[in-house]
C-alpha cells in the first residue's frame, strides 16, 4: 500500500511539472503557415544531430540554431521580430 | 537453391543495407558524380581480393577462423582487443543512430501521429526479444529483413534506371570532381562483409559482388534523377532520390527499405556480437559468462540497455553521435585490415609464396583507414573514440589473459599435487 501511495505521489508530481514551467507562447501550424514569408518572422530550427538530419521535413527558409546556445544567437535578432523556434 | 542458401548471406549484409550506407552512397555519388561508380568498382576489387585471401585453404576452416587467424598472426591479446573493438561499439553506436532514423522515417512516411522515439524504442524491444529465440529464428528473420530491404532498393533502382531518359538530360551533364577522401568513404559501405553465417567460401565472395551490384544500380539511379549538388548536401539522399524516381509510392517503398534495413542491421549486429563473444569465451579471451553457450540473455540485454540509455539521454540529438559512428566503422575496417595482414602472413608461412594481389589490396585498405582517420573534419573526436575503445578492450583482454594464465597454472599445480 505504501509503495502504491509513493507511486501515486510520483505520478501526480510528474504530471504537475509542466505547470511549473515558464509560460512560453506557442503558435499553431495554421497560424505559422499564414505568416510564412513575412519579413518580420524569423523561423529557427533548433533540432540537432540526428533529430535534424534524419528528418525529411524541414521548413523552407528556416535557420538552424542550437538550443544550447540560445544566449549567443538570441542577441543577433532585433526585438521587433517574431522568433519561432521548432524542435519536432 | 533453397531458403538456407540465403542464411549465410543475410549476416554479411547486416550493415551493407543499413540507412547509413545509403547516406554514404548518396553523398559520395553527389560528390564524385559518375566517377563514384568507377571508385565503387575499385572498392569491390579490394574486398574481393581480401575475401579470396580469407577463403585460402592454408587458413583454418572452422567457424572461429577470423579469431584464429588474428591470434596466430598478431597474438592472443591483440586478437581479442581487435575482435571486441570490431563489433561491440558498432552495434551500440549504429543501433542508437539507426533506430532514431527508423523512428523518423516511420513517423514521417507512415503514421504522423505515432511518436518517432516511441517507434525507435518499440523496434529495439522487438529486436531484443527476437534474440531470446533459437538462433535459427533470428537468422530467418534476418533473411526477411535483408530481403525486403534489398528487394525495395532494387525495385526503385531498376525503375529509376529504366525510366531515366528524361531525367538524364537534366542531371547528367554535371561532371563530378575526384576527391580521394570521398572515394575512400565507399570502403565503409562494405563493413561486415566478412561475416557470413558459417564462414563458407562461397558467400564470402558473393557478399561484396552483390553489394556492388545493389549500390551500383542505386547510385546510377540516384545520379540519373537528382543533381549531384543536392545528393552531396542532403542528409537523407535516399529519400530525395526515391521521391524523384517514383513520387509518393517511391517514398513509401524507401520507408520500408529504411525500416527493414535498420532491423537487419541491428538484428545482424546483435547476432554477430554474440557470436564474437562466444568465440572469444571459447578461446578464454573473455570471461565465460559472456558466451551464449553459458547464458543466452546477457549480451542482448546488455546491448539493448546501453542503446536504450543512449537514446533516452539524447545522444541522437548530439552531433557527437556521427563522430562515434564513423569511429566505430573505422574500427571494423582496422580489424578487417589486420585480419587480412595476419592472413597474408599465415599463407606466406604455410606456402612460402606471397599472395601479392591480396597483399596489395590489404595495403590499400590500410591506406584507406589512414585517409579516413586524418581526412575527417571531426578527426580528433574520432581518434579519441577509437583510442578509448582499443584501450578499454585491450585492458579487458590483458586482464583476462593474465587471470586465465594464472588459473591454468594453479590447476596444473593442483593436478601435480594430486
GROMACS .gro file of C-alpha atoms in nm:
model
  506
    1UNK     CA    1   0.000   0.000   0.000
    2UNK     CA    2   0.282   0.238   0.093
    3UNK     CA    3   0.454   0.166  -0.237
    4UNK     CA    4   0.133   0.239  -0.422
    5UNK     CA    5   0.099   0.575  -0.245
    6UNK     CA    6   0.460   0.668  -0.328
    7UNK     CA    7   0.397   0.572  -0.689
    8UNK     CA    8   0.079   0.782  -0.697
    9UNK     CA    9   0.260   1.081  -0.545
   10UNK     CA   10   0.538   1.046  -0.801
   11UNK     CA   11   0.286   1.025  -1.086
   12UNK     CA   12   0.098   1.336  -0.965
   13UNK     CA   13   0.422   1.528  -0.924
   14UNK     CA   14   0.540   1.429  -1.274
   15UNK     CA   15   0.212   1.532  -1.436
   16UNK     CA   16   0.207   1.863  -1.248
   17UNK     CA   17   0.560   1.957  -1.356
   18UNK     CA   18   0.456   2.142  -1.676
   19UNK     CA   19   0.254   2.383  -1.459
   20UNK     CA   20   0.580   2.499  -1.303
   21UNK     CA   21   0.731   2.580  -1.642
   22UNK     CA   22   0.759   2.938  -1.766
   23UNK     CA   23   0.464   3.036  -1.982
   24UNK     CA   24   0.603   3.042  -2.336
   25UNK     CA   25   0.362   3.143  -2.612
   26UNK     CA   26   0.308   2.877  -2.878
   27UNK     CA   27   0.196   2.908  -3.239
   28UNK     CA   28  -0.030   2.668  -3.424
   29UNK     CA   29   0.056   2.512  -3.760
   30UNK     CA   30  -0.207   2.720  -3.940
   31UNK     CA   31  -0.101   3.045  -3.775
   32UNK     CA   32   0.258   2.983  -3.877
   33UNK     CA   33   0.155   2.892  -4.231
   34UNK     CA   34  -0.025   3.225  -4.264
   35UNK     CA   35   0.286   3.415  -4.154
   36UNK     CA   36   0.540   3.228  -4.369
   37UNK     CA   37   0.728   3.466  -4.598
   38UNK     CA   38   0.669   3.766  -4.373
   39UNK     CA   39   0.984   3.979  -4.324
   40UNK     CA   40   0.903   4.009  -3.951
   41UNK     CA   41   0.917   3.636  -3.899
   42UNK     CA   42   1.237   3.451  -3.814
   43UNK     CA   43   1.198   3.075  -3.822
   44UNK     CA   44   1.456   2.884  -3.621
   45UNK     CA   45   1.503   2.508  -3.647
   46UNK     CA   46   1.655   2.412  -3.309
   47UNK     CA   47   1.676   2.040  -3.380
   48UNK     CA   48   2.027   1.899  -3.364
   49UNK     CA   49   2.214   1.580  -3.455
   50UNK     CA   50   2.003   1.301  -3.595
   51UNK     CA   51   1.682   1.474  -3.486
   52UNK     CA   52   1.753   1.716  -3.767
   53UNK     CA   53   1.949   1.506  -4.016
   54UNK     CA   54   1.708   1.210  -4.020
   55UNK     CA   55   1.401   1.425  -4.071
   56UNK     CA   56   1.262   1.475  -4.418
   57UNK     CA   57   1.055   1.772  -4.310
   58UNK     CA   58   1.249   2.094  -4.297
   59UNK     CA   59   1.063   2.423  -4.334
   60UNK     CA   60   1.192   2.629  -4.627
   61UNK     CA   61   1.367   2.942  -4.507
   62UNK     CA   62   1.424   2.813  -4.153
   63UNK     CA   63   1.762   2.889  -3.998
   64UNK     CA   64   1.936   2.623  -3.790
   65UNK     CA   65   2.019   2.728  -3.435
   66UNK     CA   66   2.145   2.533  -3.139
   67UNK     CA   67   1.904   2.521  -2.846
   68UNK     CA   68   2.200   2.504  -2.609
   69UNK     CA   69   2.344   2.832  -2.741
   70UNK     CA   70   2.027   3.038  -2.704
   71UNK     CA   71   2.214   3.318  -2.522
   72UNK     CA   72   2.455   3.358  -2.815
   73UNK     CA   73   2.223   3.382  -3.114
   74UNK     CA   74   1.920   3.541  -2.945
   75UNK     CA   75   2.117   3.869  -2.924
   76UNK     CA   76   2.155   3.888  -3.305
   77UNK     CA   77   1.784   3.923  -3.382
   78UNK     CA   78   1.605   4.262  -3.344
   79UNK     CA   79   1.346   4.272  -3.063
   80UNK     CA   80   1.062   4.366  -3.300
   81UNK     CA   81   1.092   4.038  -3.499
   82UNK     CA   82   0.883   3.735  -3.415
   83UNK     CA   83   1.110   3.440  -3.343
   84UNK     CA   84   0.950   3.100  -3.394
   85UNK     CA   85   1.151   2.803  -3.268
   86UNK     CA   86   1.059   2.449  -3.365
   87UNK     CA   87   1.213   2.129  -3.245
   88UNK     CA   88   0.998   1.842  -3.380
   89UNK     CA   89   1.885  -2.303  -5.446
   90UNK     CA   90   1.668  -2.313  -5.132
   91UNK     CA   91   1.589  -2.088  -4.837
   92UNK     CA   92   1.904  -2.191  -4.650
   93UNK     CA   93   2.117  -2.053  -4.934
   94UNK     CA   94   2.033  -1.702  -4.815
   95UNK     CA   95   2.112  -1.762  -4.446
   96UNK     CA   96   2.490  -1.713  -4.479
   97UNK     CA   97   2.444  -1.402  -4.690
   98UNK     CA   98   2.199  -1.230  -4.457
   99UNK     CA   99   2.452  -1.169  -4.179
  100UNK     CA  100   2.712  -1.030  -4.416
  101UNK     CA  101   2.456  -0.778  -4.539
  102UNK     CA  102   2.370  -0.655  -4.188
  103UNK     CA  103   2.543  -0.320  -4.222
  104UNK     CA  104   2.559  -0.306  -4.601
  105UNK     CA  105   2.186  -0.235  -4.643
  106UNK     CA  106   2.152  -0.003  -4.345
  107UNK     CA  107   2.016   0.353  -4.391
  108UNK     CA  108   2.360   0.494  -4.307
  109UNK     CA  109   2.517   0.307  -4.600
  110UNK     CA  110   2.256   0.465  -4.826
  111UNK     CA  111   2.351   0.810  -4.693
  112UNK     CA  112   2.720   0.744  -4.764
  113UNK     CA  113   2.639   0.606  -5.112
  114UNK     CA  114   2.417   0.904  -5.196
  115UNK     CA  115   2.659   1.167  -5.066
  116UNK     CA  116   2.961   1.012  -5.243
  117UNK     CA  117   2.760   0.978  -5.566
  118UNK     CA  118   2.688   1.350  -5.541
  119UNK     CA  119   3.047   1.445  -5.456
  120UNK     CA  120   3.217   1.237  -5.726
  121UNK     CA  121   2.942   1.222  -5.988
  122UNK     CA  122   2.989   0.941  -6.239
  123UNK     CA  123   3.339   0.876  -6.104
  124UNK     CA  124   3.179   0.734  -5.791
  125UNK     CA  125   3.080   0.428  -5.994
  126UNK     CA  126   3.441   0.364  -6.100
  127UNK     CA  127   3.554   0.414  -5.740
  128UNK     CA  128   3.292   0.164  -5.626
  129UNK     CA  129   3.433  -0.089  -5.873
  130UNK     CA  130   3.780  -0.029  -5.726
  131UNK     CA  131   3.647  -0.092  -5.374
  132UNK     CA  132   3.483  -0.413  -5.499
  133UNK     CA  133   3.822  -0.534  -5.630
  134UNK     CA  134   3.981  -0.469  -5.290
  135UNK     CA  135   3.716  -0.660  -5.096
  136UNK     CA  136   3.705  -0.944  -5.349
  137UNK     CA  137   4.082  -0.992  -5.323
  138UNK     CA  138   4.061  -0.984  -4.942
  139UNK     CA  139   3.766  -1.226  -4.936
  140UNK     CA  140   3.954  -1.467  -5.164
  141UNK     CA  141   4.251  -1.443  -4.928
  142UNK     CA  142   4.035  -1.521  -4.622
  143UNK     CA  143   3.897  -1.828  -4.804
  144UNK     CA  144   4.251  -1.957  -4.872
  145UNK     CA  145   4.290  -2.329  -4.800
  146UNK     CA  146   4.601  -2.268  -4.587
  147UNK     CA  147   4.394  -2.084  -4.329
  148UNK     CA  148   4.191  -2.252  -4.052
  149UNK     CA  149   3.849  -2.373  -4.176
  150UNK     CA  150   3.641  -2.354  -3.858
  151UNK     CA  151   3.363  -2.118  -3.750
  152UNK     CA  152   3.605  -1.918  -3.530
  153UNK     CA  153   3.852  -1.878  -3.817
  154UNK     CA  154   3.869  -1.498  -3.801
  155UNK     CA  155   3.982  -1.504  -3.438
  156UNK     CA  156   4.226  -1.789  -3.502
  157UNK     CA  157   4.381  -1.608  -3.799
  158UNK     CA  158   4.423  -1.292  -3.590
  159UNK     CA  159   4.553  -1.487  -3.292
  160UNK     CA  160   4.817  -1.671  -3.497
  161UNK     CA  161   4.913  -1.355  -3.681
  162UNK     CA  162   4.912  -1.095  -3.404
  163UNK     CA  163   4.898  -1.278  -3.069
  164UNK     CA  164   4.614  -1.350  -2.826
  165UNK     CA  165   4.579  -1.008  -2.661
  166UNK     CA  166   4.586  -0.808  -2.987
  167UNK     CA  167   4.340  -1.053  -3.146
  168UNK     CA  168   4.096  -1.020  -2.856
  169UNK     CA  169   4.136  -0.640  -2.848
  170UNK     CA  170   4.064  -0.602  -3.219
  171UNK     CA  171   3.776  -0.853  -3.211
  172UNK     CA  172   3.599  -0.675  -2.924
  173UNK     CA  173   3.658  -0.339  -3.095
  174UNK     CA  174   3.514  -0.458  -3.426
  175UNK     CA  175   3.153  -0.537  -3.338
  176UNK     CA  176   3.062  -0.420  -2.985
  177UNK     CA  177   3.100  -0.041  -3.040
  178UNK     CA  178   2.950  -0.069  -3.389
  179UNK     CA  179   2.639  -0.247  -3.258
  180UNK     CA  180   2.587   0.007  -2.980
  181UNK     CA  181   2.652   0.324  -3.178
  182UNK     CA  182   2.494   0.212  -3.504
  183UNK     CA  183   2.197   0.073  -3.313
  184UNK     CA  184   2.134   0.411  -3.150
  185UNK     CA  185   2.174   0.606  -3.473
  186UNK     CA  186   1.975   0.374  -3.699
  187UNK     CA  187   1.681   0.329  -3.461
  188UNK     CA  188   1.638   0.706  -3.445
  189UNK     CA  189   1.643   0.724  -3.826
  190UNK     CA  190   1.387   0.442  -3.847
  191UNK     CA  191   1.168   0.626  -3.593
  192UNK     CA  192   1.167   0.944  -3.800
  193UNK     CA  193   1.102   0.750  -4.120
  194UNK     CA  194   0.803   0.569  -3.969
  195UNK     CA  195   0.663   0.892  -3.828
  196UNK     CA  196   0.709   1.098  -4.145
  197UNK     CA  197   0.626   0.838  -4.409
  198UNK     CA  198   0.363   0.613  -4.250
  199UNK     CA  199   0.198   0.743  -3.930
  200UNK     CA  200   0.226   1.112  -3.841
  201UNK     CA  201   0.062   1.062  -3.502
  202UNK     CA  202   0.298   0.788  -3.388
  203UNK     CA  203   0.592   0.933  -3.189
  204UNK     CA  204   0.925   0.873  -3.359
  205UNK     CA  205   1.104   0.786  -3.036
  206UNK     CA  206   0.818   0.556  -2.940
  207UNK     CA  207   0.873   0.363  -3.262
  208UNK     CA  208   1.252   0.353  -3.207
  209UNK     CA  209   1.206   0.203  -2.857
  210UNK     CA  210   0.940  -0.039  -2.983
  211UNK     CA  211   1.174  -0.163  -3.255
  212UNK     CA  212   1.456  -0.201  -3.001
  213UNK     CA  213   1.230  -0.405  -2.771
  214UNK     CA  214   1.110  -0.632  -3.054
  215UNK     CA  215   1.462  -0.692  -3.187
  216UNK     CA  216   1.588  -0.768  -2.834
  217UNK     CA  217   1.307  -1.018  -2.778
  218UNK     CA  218   1.399  -1.182  -3.111
  219UNK     CA  219   1.745  -1.260  -2.966
  220UNK     CA  220   1.592  -1.483  -2.697
  221UNK     CA  221   1.454  -1.731  -2.951
  222UNK     CA  222   1.668  -2.001  -3.116
  223UNK     CA  223   1.941  -1.856  -3.337
  224UNK     CA  224   1.776  -2.007  -3.648
  225UNK     CA  225   1.470  -1.787  -3.592
  226UNK     CA  226   1.688  -1.479  -3.566
  227UNK     CA  227   1.864  -1.580  -3.888
  228UNK     CA  228   1.537  -1.643  -4.072
  229UNK     CA  229   1.411  -1.302  -3.959
  230UNK     CA  230   1.742  -1.161  -4.081
  231UNK     CA  231   1.680  -1.308  -4.428
  232UNK     CA  232   1.335  -1.143  -4.433
  233UNK     CA  233   1.472  -0.802  -4.324
  234UNK     CA  234   1.758  -0.809  -4.573
  235UNK     CA  235   1.534  -0.950  -4.848
  236UNK     CA  236   1.281  -0.669  -4.803
  237UNK     CA  237   1.549  -0.400  -4.794
  238UNK     CA  238   1.733  -0.539  -5.099
  239UNK     CA  239   1.408  -0.602  -5.290
  240UNK     CA  240   1.276  -0.250  -5.231
  241UNK     CA  241   1.606  -0.089  -5.322
  242UNK     CA  242   1.643  -0.297  -5.640
  243UNK     CA  243   1.286  -0.216  -5.742
  244UNK     CA  244   1.348   0.158  -5.705
  245UNK     CA  245   1.688   0.131  -5.873
  246UNK     CA  246   1.559  -0.058  -6.176
  247UNK     CA  247   1.261   0.173  -6.213
  248UNK     CA  248   1.497   0.470  -6.179
  249UNK     CA  249   1.744   0.340  -6.439
  250UNK     CA  250   1.485   0.219  -6.692
  251UNK     CA  251   1.265   0.527  -6.669
  252UNK     CA  252   1.558   0.766  -6.677
  253UNK     CA  253   1.565   0.901  -7.037
  254UNK     CA  254   1.404   1.232  -6.945
  255UNK     CA  255   1.578   1.277  -6.612
  256UNK     CA  256   1.927   1.218  -6.759
  257UNK     CA  257   1.901   1.530  -6.972
  258UNK     CA  258   1.860   1.744  -6.660
  259UNK     CA  259   2.125   1.595  -6.435
  260UNK     CA  260   2.382   1.402  -6.637
  261UNK     CA  261   2.584   1.690  -6.775
  262UNK     CA  262   2.733   1.786  -6.442
  263UNK     CA  263   3.067   1.611  -6.404
  264UNK     CA  264   3.194   1.535  -6.056
  265UNK     CA  265   3.548   1.609  -5.944
  266UNK     CA  266   3.761   1.337  -5.783
  267UNK     CA  267   3.835   1.350  -5.411
  268UNK     CA  268   4.039   1.066  -5.254
  269UNK     CA  269   3.862   1.112  -4.919
  270UNK     CA  270   3.517   1.077  -5.076
  271UNK     CA  271   3.627   0.770  -5.272
  272UNK     CA  272   3.767   0.617  -4.952
  273UNK     CA  273   3.431   0.662  -4.780
  274UNK     CA  274   3.300   0.391  -5.014
  275UNK     CA  275   3.504   0.137  -4.813
  276UNK     CA  276   3.254   0.193  -4.531
  277UNK     CA  277   2.972   0.052  -4.746
  278UNK     CA  278   3.124  -0.296  -4.720
  279UNK     CA  279   3.160  -0.307  -4.341
  280UNK     CA  280   3.074  -0.653  -4.208
  281UNK     CA  281   3.110  -0.824  -4.545
  282UNK     CA  282   3.334  -1.096  -4.396
  283UNK     CA  283   3.060  -1.200  -4.156
  284UNK     CA  284   2.893  -1.497  -4.324
  285UNK     CA  285   2.699  -1.748  -4.115
  286UNK     CA  286   2.950  -2.033  -4.101
  287UNK     CA  287   3.241  -1.875  -4.287
  288UNK     CA  288   3.173  -2.067  -4.610
  289UNK     CA  289   3.393  -1.967  -4.900
  290UNK     CA  290   3.105  -1.907  -5.146
  291UNK     CA  291   2.920  -1.636  -4.952
  292UNK     CA  292   3.249  -1.465  -4.862
  293UNK     CA  293   3.299  -1.393  -5.232
  294UNK     CA  294   2.934  -1.338  -5.313
  295UNK     CA  295   2.865  -1.070  -5.049
  296UNK     CA  296   3.096  -0.798  -5.194
  297UNK     CA  297   2.978  -0.877  -5.550
  298UNK     CA  298   2.609  -0.849  -5.462
  299UNK     CA  299   2.670  -0.538  -5.252
  300UNK     CA  300   2.848  -0.381  -5.551
  301UNK     CA  301   2.558  -0.463  -5.782
  302UNK     CA  302   2.300  -0.313  -5.544
  303UNK     CA  303   2.497   0.006  -5.479
  304UNK     CA  304   2.597   0.045  -5.845
  305UNK     CA  305   2.233   0.039  -5.957
  306UNK     CA  306   2.116   0.265  -5.673
  307UNK     CA  307   2.390   0.525  -5.726
  308UNK     CA  308   2.325   0.516  -6.100
  309UNK     CA  309   1.951   0.570  -6.048
  310UNK     CA  310   2.021   0.849  -5.794
  311UNK     CA  311   2.258   1.026  -6.034
  312UNK     CA  312   2.002   0.999  -6.315
  313UNK     CA  313   1.731   1.168  -6.112
  314UNK     CA  314   1.890   1.405  -5.861
  315UNK     CA  315   2.151   1.674  -5.924
  316UNK     CA  316   2.495   1.592  -5.774
  317UNK     CA  317   2.489   1.907  -5.559
  318UNK     CA  318   2.165   1.802  -5.395
  319UNK     CA  319   2.282   1.443  -5.345
  320UNK     CA  320   2.609   1.559  -5.190
  321UNK     CA  321   2.449   1.802  -4.945
  322UNK     CA  322   2.142   1.602  -4.840
  323UNK     CA  323   2.129   1.427  -4.504
  324UNK     CA  324   1.871   1.184  -4.648
  325UNK     CA  325   1.978   1.144  -5.014
  326UNK     CA  326   1.795   0.809  -5.032
  327UNK     CA  327   1.459   0.975  -4.969
  328UNK     CA  328   1.529   1.258  -5.213
  329UNK     CA  329   1.614   1.006  -5.486
  330UNK     CA  330   1.320   0.775  -5.407
  331UNK     CA  331   1.075   1.067  -5.427
  332UNK     CA  332   1.221   1.184  -5.758
  333UNK     CA  333   1.211   0.833  -5.905
  334UNK     CA  334   0.861   0.723  -5.810
  335UNK     CA  335   0.690   1.008  -5.620
  336UNK     CA  336   0.485   0.918  -5.312
  337UNK     CA  337   0.497   0.538  -5.375
  338UNK     CA  338   0.877   0.578  -5.402
  339UNK     CA  339   0.884   0.741  -5.057
  340UNK     CA  340   0.679   0.458  -4.913
  341UNK     CA  341   0.898   0.188  -5.069
  342UNK     CA  342   1.203   0.370  -4.934
  343UNK     CA  343   1.032   0.386  -4.594
  344UNK     CA  344   1.007   0.006  -4.597
  345UNK     CA  345   1.373  -0.019  -4.711
  346UNK     CA  346   1.488   0.206  -4.424
  347UNK     CA  347   1.289   0.028  -4.152
  348UNK     CA  348   1.375  -0.325  -4.270
  349UNK     CA  349   1.737  -0.216  -4.329
  350UNK     CA  350   1.751  -0.090  -3.968
  351UNK     CA  351   1.601  -0.416  -3.838
  352UNK     CA  352   1.851  -0.614  -4.049
  353UNK     CA  353   2.144  -0.405  -3.926
  354UNK     CA  354   2.058  -0.423  -3.556
  355UNK     CA  355   1.945  -0.788  -3.556
  356UNK     CA  356   2.252  -0.891  -3.759
  357UNK     CA  357   2.496  -0.690  -3.549
  358UNK     CA  358   2.347  -0.830  -3.227
  359UNK     CA  359   2.387  -1.187  -3.360
  360UNK     CA  360   2.744  -1.113  -3.475
  361UNK     CA  361   2.838  -0.957  -3.138
  362UNK     CA  362   2.705  -1.263  -2.956
  363UNK     CA  363   2.893  -1.494  -3.194
  364UNK     CA  364   3.209  -1.290  -3.142
  365UNK     CA  365   3.187  -1.313  -2.762
  366UNK     CA  366   3.108  -1.685  -2.776
  367UNK     CA  367   3.422  -1.739  -2.986
  368UNK     CA  368   3.629  -1.520  -2.754
  369UNK     CA  369   3.497  -1.704  -2.446
  370UNK     CA  370   3.572  -2.042  -2.607
  371UNK     CA  371   3.931  -1.925  -2.662
  372UNK     CA  372   3.945  -1.798  -2.299
  373UNK     CA  373   3.992  -1.441  -2.424
  374UNK     CA  374   3.694  -1.304  -2.225
  375UNK     CA  375   3.505  -1.433  -1.917
  376UNK     CA  376   3.293  -1.745  -1.981
  377UNK     CA  377   2.964  -1.582  -1.875
  378UNK     CA  378   2.977  -1.371  -2.194
  379UNK     CA  379   2.935  -1.683  -2.407
  380UNK     CA  380   2.587  -1.761  -2.544
  381UNK     CA  381   2.656  -2.124  -2.460
  382UNK     CA  382   2.653  -2.029  -2.090
  383UNK     CA  383   2.367  -1.779  -2.096
  384UNK     CA  384   2.169  -1.655  -2.390
  385UNK     CA  385   2.033  -1.338  -2.236
  386UNK     CA  386   2.331  -1.137  -2.114
  387UNK     CA  387   2.470  -0.986  -2.436
  388UNK     CA  388   2.131  -0.891  -2.597
  389UNK     CA  389   2.006  -0.736  -2.272
  390UNK     CA  390   2.335  -0.553  -2.217
  391UNK     CA  391   2.329  -0.414  -2.574
  392UNK     CA  392   1.960  -0.317  -2.551
  393UNK     CA  393   2.012  -0.145  -2.214
  394UNK     CA  394   2.306   0.062  -2.343
  395UNK     CA  395   2.131   0.154  -2.670
  396UNK     CA  396   1.811   0.243  -2.481
  397UNK     CA  397   2.005   0.454  -2.230
  398UNK     CA  398   2.192   0.636  -2.508
  399UNK     CA  399   1.865   0.714  -2.687
  400UNK     CA  400   1.694   0.824  -2.365
  401UNK     CA  401   1.980   1.055  -2.268
  402UNK     CA  402   1.957   1.236  -2.601
  403UNK     CA  403   2.266   1.114  -2.785
  404UNK     CA  404   2.060   1.117  -3.104
  405UNK     CA  405   2.028   1.494  -3.077
  406UNK     CA  406   2.403   1.535  -3.032
  407UNK     CA  407   2.644   1.585  -3.322
  408UNK     CA  408   2.889   1.361  -3.135
  409UNK     CA  409   2.690   1.055  -3.244
  410UNK     CA  410   2.805   1.099  -3.605
  411UNK     CA  411   3.172   1.100  -3.497
  412UNK     CA  412   3.119   0.794  -3.279
  413UNK     CA  413   2.951   0.611  -3.566
  414UNK     CA  414   3.233   0.700  -3.806
  415UNK     CA  415   3.483   0.584  -3.542
  416UNK     CA  416   3.301   0.252  -3.495
  417UNK     CA  417   3.301   0.192  -3.872
  418UNK     CA  418   3.674   0.268  -3.897
  419UNK     CA  419   3.735   0.028  -3.606
  420UNK     CA  420   3.574  -0.254  -3.807
  421UNK     CA  421   3.784  -0.157  -4.110
  422UNK     CA  422   4.100  -0.164  -3.894
  423UNK     CA  423   4.000  -0.508  -3.764
  424UNK     CA  424   3.947  -0.633  -4.121
  425UNK     CA  425   4.280  -0.484  -4.235
  426UNK     CA  426   4.471  -0.656  -3.954
  427UNK     CA  427   4.279  -0.977  -4.023
  428UNK     CA  428   4.394  -0.967  -4.386
  429UNK     CA  429   4.752  -0.879  -4.287
  430UNK     CA  430   4.755  -1.175  -4.049
  431UNK     CA  431   4.610  -1.397  -4.323
  432UNK     CA  432   4.881  -1.285  -4.570
  433UNK     CA  433   5.144  -1.371  -4.308
  434UNK     CA  434   4.995  -1.716  -4.240
  435UNK     CA  435   4.954  -1.800  -4.608
  436UNK     CA  436   5.315  -1.697  -4.670
  437UNK     CA  437   5.433  -1.912  -4.379
  438UNK     CA  438   5.234  -2.215  -4.498
  439UNK     CA  439   5.303  -2.196  -4.871
  440UNK     CA  440   5.625  -1.990  -4.889
  441UNK     CA  441   5.456  -1.775  -5.155
  442UNK     CA  442   5.343  -1.418  -5.101
  443UNK     CA  443   4.982  -1.361  -5.221
  444UNK     CA  444   5.071  -1.032  -5.396
  445UNK     CA  445   4.722  -0.920  -5.511
  446UNK     CA  446   4.581  -0.971  -5.160
  447UNK     CA  447   4.881  -0.801  -5.001
  448UNK     CA  448   4.843  -0.503  -5.236
  449UNK     CA  449   4.471  -0.474  -5.157
  450UNK     CA  450   4.538  -0.504  -4.783
  451UNK     CA  451   4.788  -0.219  -4.810
  452UNK     CA  452   4.523  -0.018  -4.995
  453UNK     CA  453   4.281  -0.090  -4.708
  454UNK     CA  454   4.545   0.031  -4.465
  455UNK     CA  455   4.588   0.350  -4.670
  456UNK     CA  456   4.209   0.386  -4.670
  457UNK     CA  457   4.197   0.363  -4.290
  458UNK     CA  458   4.467   0.629  -4.258
  459UNK     CA  459   4.287   0.856  -4.507
  460UNK     CA  460   3.962   0.822  -4.308
  461UNK     CA  461   4.144   0.886  -3.980
  462UNK     CA  462   4.323   1.200  -4.090
  463UNK     CA  463   4.085   1.338  -4.354
  464UNK     CA  464   3.766   1.365  -4.149
  465UNK     CA  465   3.677   1.712  -4.018
  466UNK     CA  466   3.593   1.554  -3.679
  467UNK     CA  467   3.916   1.351  -3.670
  468UNK     CA  468   4.003   1.449  -3.310
  469UNK     CA  469   3.676   1.311  -3.169
  470UNK     CA  470   3.701   1.003  -3.392
  471UNK     CA  471   4.060   0.926  -3.295
  472UNK     CA  472   3.988   0.978  -2.924
  473UNK     CA  473   3.694   0.738  -2.952
  474UNK     CA  474   3.898   0.473  -3.135
  475UNK     CA  475   4.184   0.503  -2.886
  476UNK     CA  476   3.942   0.479  -2.591
  477UNK     CA  477   3.771   0.167  -2.731
  478UNK     CA  478   4.102  -0.004  -2.809
  479UNK     CA  479   4.245   0.088  -2.468
  480UNK     CA  480   3.938  -0.042  -2.284
  481UNK     CA  481   3.917  -0.367  -2.483
  482UNK     CA  482   4.296  -0.407  -2.460
  483UNK     CA  483   4.283  -0.369  -2.082
  484UNK     CA  484   3.998  -0.621  -2.055
  485UNK     CA  485   4.181  -0.870  -2.282
  486UNK     CA  486   4.511  -0.833  -2.095
  487UNK     CA  487   4.350  -0.870  -1.753
  488UNK     CA  488   4.154  -1.175  -1.861
  489UNK     CA  489   4.459  -1.326  -2.032
  490UNK     CA  490   4.660  -1.292  -1.710
  491UNK     CA  491   4.376  -1.433  -1.496
  492UNK     CA  492   4.332  -1.732  -1.733
  493UNK     CA  493   4.706  -1.794  -1.730
  494UNK     CA  494   4.713  -1.780  -1.351
  495UNK     CA  495   4.413  -2.019  -1.325
  496UNK     CA  496   4.574  -2.266  -1.567
  497UNK     CA  497   4.896  -2.255  -1.365
  498UNK     CA  498   4.703  -2.318  -1.040
  499UNK     CA  499   4.516  -2.610  -1.200
  500UNK     CA  500   4.843  -2.767  -1.315
  501UNK     CA  501   4.990  -2.731  -0.968
  502UNK     CA  502   4.681  -2.898  -0.814
  503UNK     CA  503   4.699  -3.186  -1.063
  504UNK     CA  504   5.067  -3.238  -0.979
  505UNK     CA  505   4.991  -3.239  -0.605
  506UNK     CA  506   4.710  -3.493  -0.651
   0.00000   0.00000   0.00000
